[in-house]
């Protein structure tokens, strides 16, 4: 069996955000690089907060083309891949821990725990469970069970011990367990906590490497006490630096570009999002990279660790711009269509024509939705003011002469004759061609810069061009 097994383990409790995507990506790259297995596990133990994982996770991973080899839908030999369906597995491991006397029942109520906690905080002590329930005698316990006092199971931590494990970013990390609290592994209703379910899944799914956010570092220490109790070999970890916004604060819902859905709706390409998330936090000679190139470029044995990584949407736009510029035109047409359709009626527009239109502005598209403004001239005839004309051609008599020349040739039967004749007149009258072109373009598109005149004619046709410039 392959020894490299990594997993992406999202909780379907909120939107898929850019931090999740980065975690998924790094796991994917790690598997790719090490010819390992990339697994999706849905951590849906918090039933009240679950939103539909079909929409929030599977669709997004498919869109990103981060395909997993084991997980929901595709299956695998370590399923089920939804935590909500793994209760029996957890129960079995709880029994093992009971037999090993590594766990104990805690009868403390939430109120009691809260009071103790506040007292410790007031005394400036780290809030840790005081192990009251480890002191209960067998008779005390029997009495409480008899009276059906609610309880939950806690992991017993031996505070004289330490935990050491390997982290790809930090090297070997050592933690004194005296700083850790006996933590809950079940709830009073018999359900299992994240700490326990997540760890038992990693054990039973034989996960070899755990790549997840640095915010899980404390959980890791607790979870390794479970692994140690169950005599399971520790996986290797990589605690990933947390993504921050440009001001250095932890990325939040309020930050632009936080939600993957928003990025998709604005017209970021999946390749560009992954490319950008792959290069931040590292230094790469070449910055525009495919997934395969990223996997090659990563050296997981030598990951230097930044404490935080800045997520900068502007830089991601730059990456997106590069990806759009290199997208084959027939693909770009398909990508742009839904955006255009939101603003204009494109039902009659053939793909060939769209290819000319989009091709002519391709290098100006930063995010796909830009195509709507860039091609607005095609769908809506621009209204040009005298101020716009003056801004493009400083001398009013020049612009008036150009307008007259164009009108004079309006009867030509085809565009080439019309345009050449007008151009010739302009030259004869000493008009700079730069001004002549700027005027023609302005009248057609509303901007003196941009598309070549021949392209505009291809898109709009001679009649429409005439309408716009010979009024
Ligand atoms: N469900 C956890 C989360 O979304 C998974 C953490 C892990 O990867 O272990 O944060």
Short mmCIF file of C-alpha atoms and ligand atoms in Angstrom, two decimals:
data_model
loop_
_atom_site.label_atom_id
_atom_site.label_comp_id
_atom_site.label_asym_id
_atom_site.label_seq_id
_atom_site.Cartn_x
_atom_site.Cartn_y
_atom_site.Cartn_z
CA UNK A 1 0.00 0.00 0.00
CA UNK A 2 1.09 3.54 -0.68
CA UNK A 3 2.62 5.06 2.41
CA UNK A 4 1.78 8.67 1.69
CA UNK A 5 -1.82 9.36 2.63
CA UNK A 6 -3.04 12.91 3.18
CA UNK A 7 -6.48 14.28 3.73
CA UNK A 8 -8.49 17.46 3.37
CA UNK A 9 -10.99 17.47 6.22
CA UNK A 10 -13.32 20.46 5.97
CA UNK A 11 -16.30 21.01 8.23
CA UNK A 12 -19.30 21.91 6.09
CA UNK A 13 -20.36 24.63 8.49
CA UNK A 14 -19.63 27.67 6.43
CA UNK A 15 -18.52 28.89 3.08
CA UNK A 16 -15.46 27.46 1.37
CA UNK A 17 -12.93 30.21 1.91
CA UNK A 18 -9.52 30.84 0.55
CA UNK A 19 -7.81 29.38 3.64
CA UNK A 20 -9.62 26.07 3.09
CA UNK A 21 -8.63 26.12 -0.55
CA UNK A 22 -4.98 26.60 0.34
CA UNK A 23 -5.08 23.68 2.78
CA UNK A 24 -6.74 21.49 0.15
CA UNK A 25 -4.18 22.58 -2.45
CA UNK A 26 -1.14 21.86 -0.30
CA UNK A 27 -2.46 18.42 0.57
CA UNK A 28 -3.14 17.80 -3.10
CA UNK A 29 0.36 18.93 -4.09
CA UNK A 30 1.90 16.85 -1.36
CA UNK A 31 0.11 13.74 -2.60
CA UNK A 32 1.03 14.54 -6.19
CA UNK A 33 4.67 15.04 -5.37
CA UNK A 34 4.91 11.90 -3.24
CA UNK A 35 2.71 9.72 -5.44
CA UNK A 36 0.38 9.50 -2.49
CA UNK A 37 -3.36 9.37 -1.95
CA UNK A 38 -5.41 12.52 -1.50
CA UNK A 39 -8.48 11.89 0.62
CA UNK A 40 -11.56 13.99 1.29
CA UNK A 41 -13.21 13.56 4.67
CA UNK A 42 -16.25 15.59 5.60
CA UNK A 43 -16.20 16.58 9.27
CA UNK A 44 -19.90 17.00 9.78
CA UNK A 45 -20.16 16.19 13.48
CA UNK A 46 -21.73 19.53 14.29
CA UNK A 47 -25.13 18.61 12.86
CA UNK A 48 -26.78 21.91 13.80
CA UNK A 49 -24.35 23.99 11.83
CA UNK A 50 -23.93 21.83 8.74
CA UNK A 51 -24.80 23.31 5.44
CA UNK A 52 -25.17 21.20 2.34
CA UNK A 53 -21.73 19.75 1.63
CA UNK A 54 -22.79 18.88 -1.91
CA UNK A 55 -22.76 22.53 -2.78
CA UNK A 56 -20.11 23.83 -0.44
CA UNK A 57 -17.38 21.28 -0.93
CA UNK A 58 -17.77 18.82 -3.79
CA UNK A 59 -18.69 21.40 -6.39
CA UNK A 60 -15.85 23.64 -5.37
CA UNK A 61 -13.26 20.88 -5.44
CA UNK A 62 -14.51 19.79 -8.84
CA UNK A 63 -14.39 23.35 -10.12
CA UNK A 64 -10.84 23.69 -8.83
CA UNK A 65 -9.99 20.33 -10.38
CA UNK A 66 -8.60 19.13 -7.05
CA UNK A 67 -9.81 15.59 -7.44
CA UNK A 68 -9.52 13.20 -4.55
CA UNK A 69 -8.84 9.48 -4.86
CA UNK A 70 -10.80 8.49 -1.77
CA UNK A 71 -13.80 10.14 -0.21
CA UNK A 72 -17.54 10.66 -0.52
CA UNK A 73 -18.99 9.64 -3.90
CA UNK A 74 -15.79 7.97 -5.13
CA UNK A 75 -15.54 5.71 -2.07
CA UNK A 76 -12.45 3.85 -0.88
CA UNK A 77 -11.45 1.17 1.59
CA UNK A 78 -11.33 3.43 4.63
CA UNK A 79 -14.88 4.80 4.54
CA UNK A 80 -17.36 6.02 5.37
CA UNK A 81 -15.93 9.45 4.62
CA UNK A 82 -18.55 11.43 6.52
CA UNK A 83 -17.87 11.69 10.24
CA UNK A 84 -21.60 11.56 10.91
CA UNK A 85 -21.52 7.95 9.68
CA UNK A 86 -18.55 6.81 11.76
CA UNK A 87 -20.08 6.71 15.24
CA UNK A 88 -19.41 3.01 15.73
CA UNK A 89 -15.76 3.40 14.88
CA UNK A 90 -15.40 6.13 17.50
CA UNK A 91 -17.32 4.07 20.04
CA UNK A 92 -14.99 1.13 19.53
CA UNK A 93 -11.95 3.31 20.16
CA UNK A 94 -13.54 4.88 23.20
CA UNK A 95 -13.98 1.40 24.66
CA UNK A 96 -10.31 0.68 23.99
CA UNK A 97 -9.31 3.83 25.83
CA UNK A 98 -11.61 2.91 28.70
CA UNK A 99 -9.95 -0.47 28.94
CA UNK A 100 -6.57 1.21 28.95
CA UNK A 101 -7.85 3.58 31.66
CA UNK A 102 -6.76 6.51 29.57
CA UNK A 103 -10.13 8.22 29.92
CA UNK A 104 -12.50 9.03 32.76
CA UNK A 105 -16.04 10.22 33.23
CA UNK A 106 -16.47 13.90 34.03
CA UNK A 107 -19.67 14.81 35.84
CA UNK A 108 -18.92 18.52 36.16
CA UNK A 109 -21.63 20.74 34.75
CA UNK A 110 -20.98 23.55 32.31
CA UNK A 111 -21.79 26.08 35.06
CA UNK A 112 -19.29 24.53 37.47
CA UNK A 113 -16.62 24.45 34.79
CA UNK A 114 -17.32 28.05 33.91
CA UNK A 115 -16.91 29.19 37.52
CA UNK A 116 -13.59 27.32 37.87
CA UNK A 117 -12.40 28.71 34.61
CA UNK A 118 -13.19 32.29 35.56
CA UNK A 119 -11.46 31.82 38.90
CA UNK A 120 -8.29 30.58 37.20
CA UNK A 121 -8.37 33.46 34.76
CA UNK A 122 -8.82 35.92 37.64
CA UNK A 123 -5.78 34.38 39.35
CA UNK A 124 -3.90 34.74 36.06
CA UNK A 125 -3.49 30.97 35.81
CA UNK A 126 -3.98 29.22 32.48
CA UNK A 127 -7.53 27.85 32.48
CA UNK A 128 -7.15 24.09 32.86
CA UNK A 129 -9.48 21.43 34.15
CA UNK A 130 -8.60 20.72 37.79
CA UNK A 131 -9.19 16.97 37.48
CA UNK A 132 -11.95 16.97 40.13
CA UNK A 133 -13.54 13.90 38.61
CA UNK A 134 -10.34 11.85 38.67
CA UNK A 135 -10.67 11.95 42.45
CA UNK A 136 -14.08 10.32 42.53
CA UNK A 137 -14.19 6.92 44.19
CA UNK A 138 -15.84 3.94 42.55
CA UNK A 139 -18.77 4.38 44.96
CA UNK A 140 -19.13 8.10 44.03
CA UNK A 141 -19.19 7.18 40.37
CA UNK A 142 -21.70 4.37 40.89
CA UNK A 143 -23.98 6.76 42.79
CA UNK A 144 -23.80 9.38 40.08
CA UNK A 145 -24.54 6.82 37.39
CA UNK A 146 -27.40 5.49 39.48
CA UNK A 147 -28.91 8.96 39.72
CA UNK A 148 -28.35 9.44 35.98
CA UNK A 149 -26.11 12.45 36.41
CA UNK A 150 -25.03 13.50 32.93
CA UNK A 151 -21.34 12.94 32.17
CA UNK A 152 -18.88 13.00 29.35
CA UNK A 153 -15.53 11.30 28.81
CA UNK A 154 -12.26 13.10 29.23
CA UNK A 155 -8.83 12.09 28.05
CA UNK A 156 -6.43 11.64 30.97
CA UNK A 157 -3.22 13.53 30.30
CA UNK A 158 -0.08 12.56 32.14
CA UNK A 159 1.42 15.93 32.94
CA UNK A 160 4.83 14.48 33.73
CA UNK A 161 5.29 13.58 30.06
CA UNK A 162 6.17 15.46 26.92
CA UNK A 163 5.01 15.10 23.33
CA UNK A 164 7.44 15.44 20.43
CA UNK A 165 6.57 15.28 16.79
CA UNK A 166 7.96 16.22 13.43
CA UNK A 167 6.62 19.26 11.63
CA UNK A 168 7.75 19.97 8.08
CA UNK A 169 7.79 23.70 8.73
CA UNK A 170 9.09 23.83 12.29
CA UNK A 171 11.30 20.75 12.60
CA UNK A 172 10.83 18.68 15.75
CA UNK A 173 8.43 20.27 18.21
CA UNK A 174 8.35 19.40 21.92
CA UNK A 175 5.53 20.16 24.30
CA UNK A 176 5.34 19.66 28.07
CA UNK A 177 2.01 18.11 28.87
CA UNK A 178 1.91 19.94 32.16
CA UNK A 179 0.59 22.88 30.18
CA UNK A 180 -2.32 20.92 28.72
CA UNK A 181 -5.72 20.13 30.08
CA UNK A 182 -7.59 16.82 30.17
CA UNK A 183 -9.88 17.40 27.23
CA UNK A 184 -13.38 16.19 26.42
CA UNK A 185 -13.69 13.41 23.90
CA UNK A 186 -17.45 13.01 24.09
CA UNK A 187 -20.39 15.26 24.86
CA UNK A 188 -23.05 14.49 27.47
CA UNK A 189 -25.36 13.27 24.69
CA UNK A 190 -22.82 10.58 23.80
CA UNK A 191 -21.65 12.23 20.59
CA UNK A 192 -17.93 12.65 19.96
CA UNK A 193 -15.97 15.87 19.93
CA UNK A 194 -13.93 17.18 17.03
CA UNK A 195 -10.71 16.41 18.94
CA UNK A 196 -11.56 12.75 19.19
CA UNK A 197 -13.34 12.06 15.89
CA UNK A 198 -10.70 13.87 13.86
CA UNK A 199 -7.89 11.95 15.56
CA UNK A 200 -9.56 8.53 15.34
CA UNK A 201 -10.21 9.16 11.66
CA UNK A 202 -6.57 9.98 11.07
CA UNK A 203 -5.62 6.76 12.83
CA UNK A 204 -8.13 4.52 11.08
CA UNK A 205 -7.64 6.08 7.67
CA UNK A 206 -3.90 5.58 8.11
CA UNK A 207 -3.08 9.19 7.41
CA UNK A 208 0.68 9.56 7.13
CA UNK A 209 0.98 13.34 6.89
CA UNK A 210 -1.33 15.95 8.39
CA UNK A 211 -1.18 19.31 6.68
CA UNK A 212 -3.50 21.79 8.36
CA UNK A 213 -3.63 25.33 9.72
CA UNK A 214 -1.37 26.44 12.51
CA UNK A 215 -4.48 27.17 14.56
CA UNK A 216 -4.68 23.41 15.16
CA UNK A 217 -1.27 23.18 16.87
CA UNK A 218 -2.71 22.85 20.39
CA UNK A 219 -5.20 20.26 19.15
CA UNK A 220 -2.31 18.29 17.69
CA UNK A 221 -0.66 17.91 21.09
CA UNK A 222 -3.89 16.66 22.68
CA UNK A 223 -4.59 14.34 19.78
CA UNK A 224 -1.13 12.84 19.97
CA UNK A 225 -1.88 11.80 23.56
CA UNK A 226 -4.73 9.73 22.12
CA UNK A 227 -2.44 8.24 19.47
CA UNK A 228 0.16 7.45 22.10
CA UNK A 229 -2.41 5.78 24.34
CA UNK A 230 -3.58 3.67 21.39
CA UNK A 231 0.01 2.89 20.48
CA UNK A 232 -0.35 4.42 17.03
CA UNK A 233 2.70 5.74 15.23
CA UNK A 234 2.64 9.56 15.00
CA UNK A 235 2.08 11.01 11.54
CA UNK A 236 4.27 13.84 10.29
CA UNK A 237 2.67 17.27 10.46
CA UNK A 238 2.88 20.49 8.62
CA UNK A 239 1.12 23.28 10.47
CA UNK A 240 0.50 25.85 7.78
CA UNK A 241 0.88 29.54 8.51
CA UNK A 242 -2.43 31.35 8.74
CA UNK A 243 -3.48 33.61 5.89
CA UNK A 244 -3.66 37.30 6.77
CA UNK A 245 -5.03 40.28 4.93
CA UNK A 246 -2.73 43.01 3.61
CA UNK A 247 -2.80 44.79 6.96
CA UNK A 248 -1.54 41.66 8.72
CA UNK A 249 -4.82 40.69 10.43
CA UNK A 250 -6.20 37.16 10.28
CA UNK A 251 -8.28 36.89 7.11
CA UNK A 252 -11.99 37.19 7.76
CA UNK A 253 -15.35 37.24 6.00
CA UNK A 254 -15.06 40.99 5.61
CA UNK A 255 -11.90 40.77 3.52
CA UNK A 256 -12.21 41.04 -0.23
CA UNK A 257 -11.73 37.71 -1.98
CA UNK A 258 -12.34 35.62 1.16
CA UNK A 259 -15.04 33.39 -0.28
CA UNK A 260 -14.26 31.07 -3.16
CA UNK A 261 -17.77 31.53 -4.53
CA UNK A 262 -17.24 35.31 -4.74
CA UNK A 263 -13.95 34.85 -6.58
CA UNK A 264 -15.62 32.49 -9.03
CA UNK A 265 -18.45 34.96 -9.61
CA UNK A 266 -16.02 37.77 -10.30
CA UNK A 267 -14.21 35.69 -12.88
CA UNK A 268 -11.07 34.36 -11.28
CA UNK A 269 -9.93 31.18 -13.02
CA UNK A 270 -9.43 28.11 -10.83
CA UNK A 271 -5.91 27.66 -12.22
CA UNK A 272 -5.04 31.22 -11.23
CA UNK A 273 -6.43 30.88 -7.71
CA UNK A 274 -4.45 27.69 -7.15
CA UNK A 275 -1.36 29.15 -8.78
CA UNK A 276 -1.50 32.20 -6.53
CA UNK A 277 -2.20 30.23 -3.35
CA UNK A 278 0.63 27.91 -4.28
CA UNK A 279 3.25 30.63 -4.64
CA UNK A 280 2.43 32.83 -1.66
CA UNK A 281 4.61 32.20 1.31
CA UNK A 282 7.45 30.84 -0.81
CA UNK A 283 9.85 32.17 -3.38
CA UNK A 284 9.68 30.78 -6.86
CA UNK A 285 11.82 31.66 -9.83
CA UNK A 286 8.86 31.47 -12.16
CA UNK A 287 5.51 32.63 -10.82
CA UNK A 288 3.00 31.39 -13.36
CA UNK A 289 2.80 27.69 -12.71
CA UNK A 290 0.43 24.83 -13.38
CA UNK A 291 -0.45 22.38 -10.63
CA UNK A 292 2.13 19.89 -11.91
CA UNK A 293 4.79 22.59 -12.07
CA UNK A 294 3.88 23.72 -8.55
CA UNK A 295 4.24 20.18 -7.25
CA UNK A 296 7.65 19.99 -8.89
CA UNK A 297 8.72 23.36 -7.54
CA UNK A 298 7.79 22.52 -3.94
CA UNK A 299 10.45 21.08 -1.73
CA UNK A 300 8.47 19.71 1.17
CA UNK A 301 11.59 18.53 2.96
CA UNK A 302 12.76 22.04 3.36
CA UNK A 303 9.77 24.24 4.04
CA UNK A 304 10.77 27.48 5.67
CA UNK A 305 8.02 28.81 7.82
CA UNK A 306 6.69 32.30 7.85
CA UNK A 307 4.56 33.10 10.87
CA UNK A 308 1.88 34.49 8.62
CA UNK A 309 1.22 34.74 4.93
CA UNK A 310 -0.27 37.78 3.28
CA UNK A 311 -3.17 37.22 0.98
CA UNK A 312 -3.24 39.98 -1.58
CA UNK A 313 -6.11 39.98 -4.07
CA UNK A 314 -4.29 42.48 -6.29
CA UNK A 315 -1.42 40.04 -6.79
CA UNK A 316 -3.90 37.28 -7.47
CA UNK A 317 -5.48 39.51 -10.13
CA UNK A 318 -2.08 39.80 -11.76
CA UNK A 319 -1.80 36.02 -11.84
CA UNK A 320 -5.34 35.76 -13.20
CA UNK A 321 -4.55 38.27 -15.93
CA UNK A 322 -1.60 36.13 -17.03
CA UNK A 323 -3.73 32.99 -17.07
CA UNK A 324 -6.45 34.67 -19.11
CA UNK A 325 -3.91 35.97 -21.59
CA UNK A 326 -2.69 32.42 -22.22
CA UNK A 327 -6.11 30.77 -22.39
CA UNK A 328 -6.94 29.47 -25.89
CA UNK A 329 -9.59 31.72 -27.38
CA UNK A 330 -12.24 29.02 -27.86
CA UNK A 331 -11.99 28.22 -24.13
CA UNK A 332 -12.06 31.86 -23.18
CA UNK A 333 -15.25 32.35 -25.19
CA UNK A 334 -16.98 29.64 -23.15
CA UNK A 335 -15.69 31.12 -19.92
CA UNK A 336 -16.86 34.63 -20.81
CA UNK A 337 -20.31 33.70 -22.06
CA UNK A 338 -22.03 33.41 -18.65
CA UNK A 339 -20.64 36.81 -17.67
CA UNK A 340 -21.79 38.49 -20.87
CA UNK A 341 -25.18 36.79 -20.64
CA UNK A 342 -25.78 38.48 -17.29
CA UNK A 343 -25.70 41.87 -18.98
CA UNK A 344 -26.52 41.42 -22.64
CA UNK A 345 -28.62 39.28 -24.91
CA UNK A 346 -26.06 37.02 -26.55
CA UNK A 347 -28.42 34.30 -27.73
CA UNK A 348 -27.95 35.18 -31.39
CA UNK A 349 -24.24 35.73 -31.18
CA UNK A 350 -22.17 32.99 -32.80
CA UNK A 351 -19.06 31.68 -31.11
CA UNK A 352 -16.92 32.76 -34.09
CA UNK A 353 -18.02 36.33 -33.66
CA UNK A 354 -17.55 36.15 -29.91
CA UNK A 355 -14.06 34.82 -30.51
CA UNK A 356 -13.21 37.93 -32.56
CA UNK A 357 -14.74 40.25 -30.00
CA UNK A 358 -13.20 38.59 -26.96
CA UNK A 359 -9.92 37.94 -28.75
CA UNK A 360 -9.59 41.65 -29.41
CA UNK A 361 -9.75 42.50 -25.70
CA UNK A 362 -8.21 39.31 -24.29
CA UNK A 363 -5.05 40.95 -23.00
CA UNK A 364 -7.09 43.60 -21.18
CA UNK A 365 -9.21 41.14 -19.21
CA UNK A 366 -8.00 40.90 -15.62
CA UNK A 367 -11.01 39.07 -14.21
CA UNK A 368 -13.62 37.56 -16.49
CA UNK A 369 -16.32 40.04 -15.56
CA UNK A 370 -14.17 42.80 -17.15
CA UNK A 371 -15.27 41.48 -20.51
CA UNK A 372 -18.66 43.11 -19.97
CA UNK A 373 -17.23 46.61 -19.78
CA UNK A 374 -14.58 46.01 -22.39
CA UNK A 375 -17.17 44.86 -24.91
CA UNK A 376 -19.95 47.21 -23.85
CA UNK A 377 -19.41 49.21 -27.05
CA UNK A 378 -20.57 46.24 -29.08
CA UNK A 379 -23.86 45.82 -27.29
CA UNK A 380 -24.67 49.42 -26.52
CA UNK A 381 -23.94 52.18 -28.99
CA UNK A 382 -21.87 54.74 -27.09
CA UNK A 383 -23.01 58.35 -26.79
CA UNK A 384 -20.06 60.61 -27.39
CA UNK A 385 -19.92 64.08 -25.91
CA UNK A 386 -18.00 67.03 -27.29
CA UNK A 387 -15.84 66.94 -24.15
CA UNK A 388 -14.76 63.39 -24.98
CA UNK A 389 -13.89 64.45 -28.50
CA UNK A 390 -11.89 67.41 -27.21
CA UNK A 391 -10.07 65.21 -24.75
CA UNK A 392 -9.01 62.88 -27.56
CA UNK A 393 -8.21 65.54 -30.16
CA UNK A 394 -7.19 68.83 -28.68
CA UNK A 395 -7.87 70.94 -31.75
CA UNK A 396 -11.59 71.24 -32.49
CA UNK A 397 -11.09 72.21 -36.10
CA UNK A 398 -9.17 68.96 -36.65
CA UNK A 399 -11.95 66.82 -35.21
CA UNK A 400 -14.51 68.74 -37.24
CA UNK A 401 -12.50 68.16 -40.40
CA UNK A 402 -12.25 64.44 -39.67
CA UNK A 403 -16.00 64.24 -39.08
CA UNK A 404 -16.63 65.94 -42.39
CA UNK A 405 -14.23 63.71 -44.31
CA UNK A 406 -15.90 60.59 -42.92
CA UNK A 407 -19.35 61.88 -43.81
CA UNK A 408 -18.21 62.71 -47.32
CA UNK A 409 -17.35 59.09 -47.95
CA UNK A 410 -20.40 57.52 -46.35
CA UNK A 411 -21.65 56.37 -49.76
CA UNK A 412 -18.75 54.03 -50.45
CA UNK A 413 -19.96 50.50 -50.96
CA UNK A 414 -17.52 48.69 -48.71
CA UNK A 415 -15.48 49.37 -45.63
CA UNK A 416 -12.03 49.14 -47.21
CA UNK A 417 -12.85 51.69 -49.92
CA UNK A 418 -14.56 53.95 -47.42
CA UNK A 419 -11.75 53.85 -44.92
CA UNK A 420 -8.90 54.19 -47.42
CA UNK A 421 -10.54 57.10 -49.17
CA UNK A 422 -11.18 58.90 -45.88
CA UNK A 423 -7.66 58.24 -44.68
CA UNK A 424 -6.22 59.57 -47.92
CA UNK A 425 -8.22 62.80 -47.56
CA UNK A 426 -7.07 63.17 -44.01
CA UNK A 427 -3.44 62.89 -45.07
CA UNK A 428 -4.01 65.36 -47.90
CA UNK A 429 -5.48 67.83 -45.45
CA UNK A 430 -2.44 67.45 -43.18
CA UNK A 431 -4.32 65.69 -40.38
CA UNK A 432 -2.16 63.47 -38.20
CA UNK A 433 -3.19 59.84 -38.66
CA UNK A 434 -2.97 59.40 -34.91
CA UNK A 435 -5.84 61.90 -34.55
CA UNK A 436 -7.77 60.36 -37.38
CA UNK A 437 -7.63 56.87 -35.83
CA UNK A 438 -8.39 58.18 -32.37
CA UNK A 439 -11.50 59.92 -33.66
CA UNK A 440 -12.76 56.88 -35.55
CA UNK A 441 -12.17 54.62 -32.56
CA UNK A 442 -13.78 57.04 -30.17
CA UNK A 443 -16.93 57.28 -32.27
CA UNK A 444 -17.17 53.51 -32.60
CA UNK A 445 -16.28 52.38 -29.11
CA UNK A 446 -16.44 55.38 -26.78
CA UNK A 447 -12.68 55.23 -26.24
CA UNK A 448 -9.88 56.65 -28.41
CA UNK A 449 -7.67 53.70 -27.53
CA UNK A 450 -8.13 49.99 -27.88
CA UNK A 451 -9.17 47.78 -30.71
CA UNK A 452 -7.80 47.99 -34.22
CA UNK A 453 -10.20 49.50 -36.72
CA UNK A 454 -10.18 46.40 -38.91
CA UNK A 455 -11.19 44.27 -35.91
CA UNK A 456 -13.97 46.66 -35.07
CA UNK A 457 -15.29 46.34 -38.57
CA UNK A 458 -15.17 42.57 -38.33
CA UNK A 459 -17.20 42.69 -35.14
CA UNK A 460 -19.72 45.37 -35.95
CA UNK A 461 -19.99 45.34 -39.75
CA UNK A 462 -19.77 48.26 -42.14
CA UNK A 463 -23.35 49.44 -41.69
CA UNK A 464 -23.07 49.77 -37.94
CA UNK A 465 -19.68 51.45 -38.22
CA UNK A 466 -21.14 53.95 -40.65
CA UNK A 467 -24.02 54.61 -38.28
CA UNK A 468 -21.59 55.41 -35.54
CA UNK A 469 -19.06 57.57 -37.35
CA UNK A 470 -20.88 59.27 -40.20
CA UNK A 471 -23.79 60.75 -38.26
N1 LIG B 1 -12.54 20.12 10.25
C1 LIG B 1 -11.33 20.75 10.66
C2 LIG B 1 -11.30 22.17 10.11
O1 LIG B 1 -12.00 22.44 9.15
C3 LIG B 1 -10.19 19.93 10.14
C4 LIG B 1 -8.89 20.17 10.75
C5 LIG B 1 -7.87 19.17 10.25
O2 LIG B 1 -7.49 19.27 9.10
O3 LIG B 1 -7.51 18.32 11.01
O4 LIG B 1 -10.62 23.01 10.64
#
